[in-house]
Amino acid sequence: MKQGRLGGVSPLVRNIVLTLLLVTLVFSLAMCAQPTPETKVVKETVVVTKEVEKVVTKEVEKVVRSNEATLAILHFSVIEGTTWSGAHDRAAKRIAQKYPNVKYIYREEVGPDVAVPFAEELINNEGADIVVGNAEFMGLPLNDIAAKYPDVFFAAVIGGDPTVGPNFIRFFPRQYQALYLEGLVAGALTQTGNIGIVSSFPIVQVMRRQAGFFLGVQEAAKLLNKDVTVHVKYVGSWYNPTEERDVANTLVTQYNVDVLTQQTDSGSPLDVAKEKGIWFVGKDMDIVGEYGWATTDTVAISFDTRWEVLYERMVKDWLAGDPKPENVLYLGMDDFMILADGTKEPTVDIMNDGKVGVDAISPKAKDLIPPEIIELVQARRDAMLKGAWDPFYAFEFVSNGTGLELEGLPVPEKGKVVKPANEMPSDEWLLFKFNFDLDGMNILE
Amino acid sequence: MWQFIVRSLEAATIFTLAGQGELVDQRAGVLNVGIEGVMLFGATLGFIAAKETGSYLVGFTVAILIGALLGLLHGFFSITLGVDQVVSGMGIWIAGFGLTTYIGSAYTGPLNMERLPTIGGLSIFVYIAIAVTVILWFVLFRTSLGLAIRSVGENPSVAEVSGINVQRVRYACTIFGSAMAGFAGGVYALSYNPVWNYNFIMGWGFIALALVFFSMWNPLFLFGGAVLFGLLWQISLNPQLVLPGLMSRYMWRTVPFLVTILVLVLISTEWFRTRWGAAKPEALGTPYFKE
């Protein structure tokens, strides 16, 4: 019988050689294969060893994804010089800085009518993996295509609408915490006992933020035995520079306001504060340190929103292959991100002229604020950074009888205690059902 | 109440300056619906120039010059080329919206310059607006130049026959009207609301345009209308201070436009035409080519 090429070799050696050849072939094929950009769903068995040395198996669904991600942000306004989109843009850049495998792309001035076509263009042409609408009104339409692109995360800022989906994430920072600290400063600073808010719309997001500020004002007033009124006047728009200016003027000239803040987006109220020589309290971004729009002689305090803390959660979930990410993100001062340069920053914090904490209070304003308020700001900030205290837990919510009637949820009558002190409302309630102003706020026509 | 009047008059000033320019333009037969865009250009470039140089004079000069330049452009399209004046004007408005957003974004924020002095508590531009109104009325109705402008807007062929250079008059009026719109934008950005924000004119150019029709092409009526619009604007912001409980401020906002519609209906009636004469320039919006 004619022997083959390995005919003279012992079966053991032959088996070893064949096995090695087979292994080499498999590895070669694996090495030659290009990493596929396509994703697929696989069942992965994860072995978990517990301390009792009992072995359990758990089956989880995981999506195999590329280790690179593209974060696309649809900005409802222009980026440059804005406190809202400017902060979102800065956040995405900070994410890309920390994660070299994350690319940031964007579109500006995206309205609700073009949010979907822009999103599809970014997904199909630029490989967007996470698409964010940075305002609710133009972010909600993204839910319409969430099912069409199951492997893409869509996200929209929460204004008051509760829509969520498996891959449609809703998110918002607990800005009310920083606003409460601002309220303490504003309440201590006012000499006339009148504080004004140039506001946008009476919607849940705005009423919740105003409530945080108002609670701070009330606490400072109580501690200092002052009678302080917070006047709120709605512009009916997020952005209307002319009307914002006139509303701010009205608050100052007709209501004797000497501390002014805003829930709108233009720089007009700040300019009125400067012109009239009164204090201004900033929001969303450190407008002195970031843009230099004014000095700390006008801006008593401001707060800074670090959307990157929320974006980091989304990016991590996407990279981890989680097909069902956390779809409501409501992060506060006790949630952090470590930036590329090692800086640890909470989701929101009081910030002014590049300084944080009590140092963020304007030096000129600090001289006018009693030490017990400064100490209180410090103590409350520290407690919130640790997650040990929250104004919405500590104080009761008494309705002013004004607000926004929602479907099946009328505005609570004036004087009704909607939430007692020392009880934390659910995130869902805070985000979607906080539909009234707090008792004592003067809501102007 | 004084503050209420001051803000009303200051708003009226901007309507007046832009509106009077457009009135002269239309009296010569050229319609410029793009004054919102011209105002945006004037406001943005004037703001940038003032911020960069620290000089209000430079800011206002740039605002007026850019307005004049855009007037020349609109004149070229609508007078020389004879294209549809509405289309040309819309082009200027859209370009103004887009380009000023692009150019001005880096300058977002307050002007941070010492505010211009006031006279008797009123902005100096209130007095300028009153002076412009009186001068324009005088020129239009008491001088041969005014007669020439009006005749070009009524019947350019007859005007041409009587020795008036129609093209030249129309160009001059279009450039003047647009320069006034640029100036009005400058007043907005450097005095009324000296904070640059994208698209910050927010429709005031269209209010000025509506005022021209409201005024029946008379500078004095236009000023009266501007004051009325300024007052209604302020009432719409603070109805509780003037007429509490009457109606929502958002309803008040519509009143100037409802009044304009009523006036337009009124001036189109036979009664009005026989009582007051046809006010609208007959050749408004119609290109003219020398036969």
Coordinates of C-alpha atoms in Angstrom, one line a residue, chain A residues 76-78 80-82 109 200 233-237 239-243 245-247 249-250 253-255 265-268 270-271 274-276 291-294 444-445, chain B residues 1 3-4 7 97 101 105-106 108-113 115 188 192-195 197-202 204 233-234 237-241 244-245 247-250 253:
Chain A
F76 CA -31.7 73.8 18.1
S77 CA -29.8 77.1 17.9
V78 CA -26.4 78.3 16.8
E80 CA -21.3 80.2 19.3
G81 CA -22.1 82.6 22.1
T82 CA -25.1 80.6 23.4
E109 CA -30.2 75.5 14.0
S200 CA -39.8 81.7 28.9
K233 CA -42.8 87.4 33.9
Y234 CA -43.1 85.1 30.9
V235 CA -41.8 86.2 27.5
G236 CA -43.6 83.3 25.7
S237 CA -40.4 82.3 23.9
Y239 CA -35.4 83.4 22.7
N240 CA -36.7 86.9 21.9
P241 CA -34.0 89.5 22.7
T242 CA -36.3 92.5 22.3
E243 CA -39.0 91.2 24.5
R245 CA -35.1 93.3 27.3
D246 CA -38.5 95.0 27.8
V247 CA -39.7 92.4 30.3
N249 CA -36.9 96.7 32.1
T250 CA -40.5 96.3 33.4
T253 CA -38.8 99.9 36.8
Q254 CA -42.3 98.7 37.8
Y255 CA -41.5 96.1 40.4
D265 CA -31.6 82.5 26.3
S266 CA -30.6 85.9 25.1
G267 CA -28.1 88.3 26.8
S268 CA -30.6 91.1 27.0
L270 CA -27.9 90.7 31.6
D271 CA -27.4 94.0 29.8
K274 CA -25.7 96.1 34.0
E275 CA -27.4 99.3 32.7
K276 CA -29.5 99.6 35.8
Y291 CA -17.9 84.4 27.3
G292 CA -16.8 87.5 29.2
W293 CA -20.2 89.1 28.7
A294 CA -20.0 90.9 32.0
L444 CA -47.2 88.4 36.3
E445 CA -49.6 88.6 33.5
Chain B
M1 CA -45.7 105.4 33.4
Q3 CA -40.7 104.5 31.6
F4 CA -43.6 103.0 29.6
R7 CA -39.8 102.6 25.8
F97 CA -30.9 86.3 8.2
T101 CA -26.0 84.8 11.9
S105 CA -22.1 84.7 16.2
A106 CA -18.7 85.4 17.5
T108 CA -22.9 87.3 20.8
G109 CA -23.4 89.2 24.0
P110 CA -23.6 92.8 25.3
L111 CA -21.9 95.7 23.5
N112 CA -20.3 96.7 26.9
M113 CA -19.8 100.4 25.8
R115 CA -24.5 104.1 26.9
Y188 CA -31.6 99.0 17.5
Y192 CA -32.3 100.2 22.0
N193 CA -31.0 96.7 22.7
P194 CA -27.2 96.7 22.6
V195 CA -26.7 93.0 22.8
N197 CA -28.0 87.9 19.3
Y198 CA -28.8 86.1 16.0
N199 CA -31.9 87.3 14.2
F200 CA -32.5 89.8 17.0
I201 CA -34.6 92.3 14.9
M202 CA -37.4 89.7 15.3
W204 CA -39.5 94.8 13.4
W233 CA -46.1 97.0 21.7
Q234 CA -45.5 98.1 25.2
L237 CA -45.8 93.4 27.2
N238 CA -47.4 94.9 30.2
P239 CA -51.2 95.0 29.8
Q240 CA -51.7 94.7 33.6
L241 CA -50.1 98.1 34.0
P244 CA -55.6 95.3 33.5
G245 CA -57.8 92.3 32.8
M247 CA -57.3 90.7 27.3
S248 CA -54.2 88.5 27.2
R249 CA -50.9 90.1 26.3
Y250 CA -50.6 87.7 23.4
R253 CA -49.6 91.6 20.3

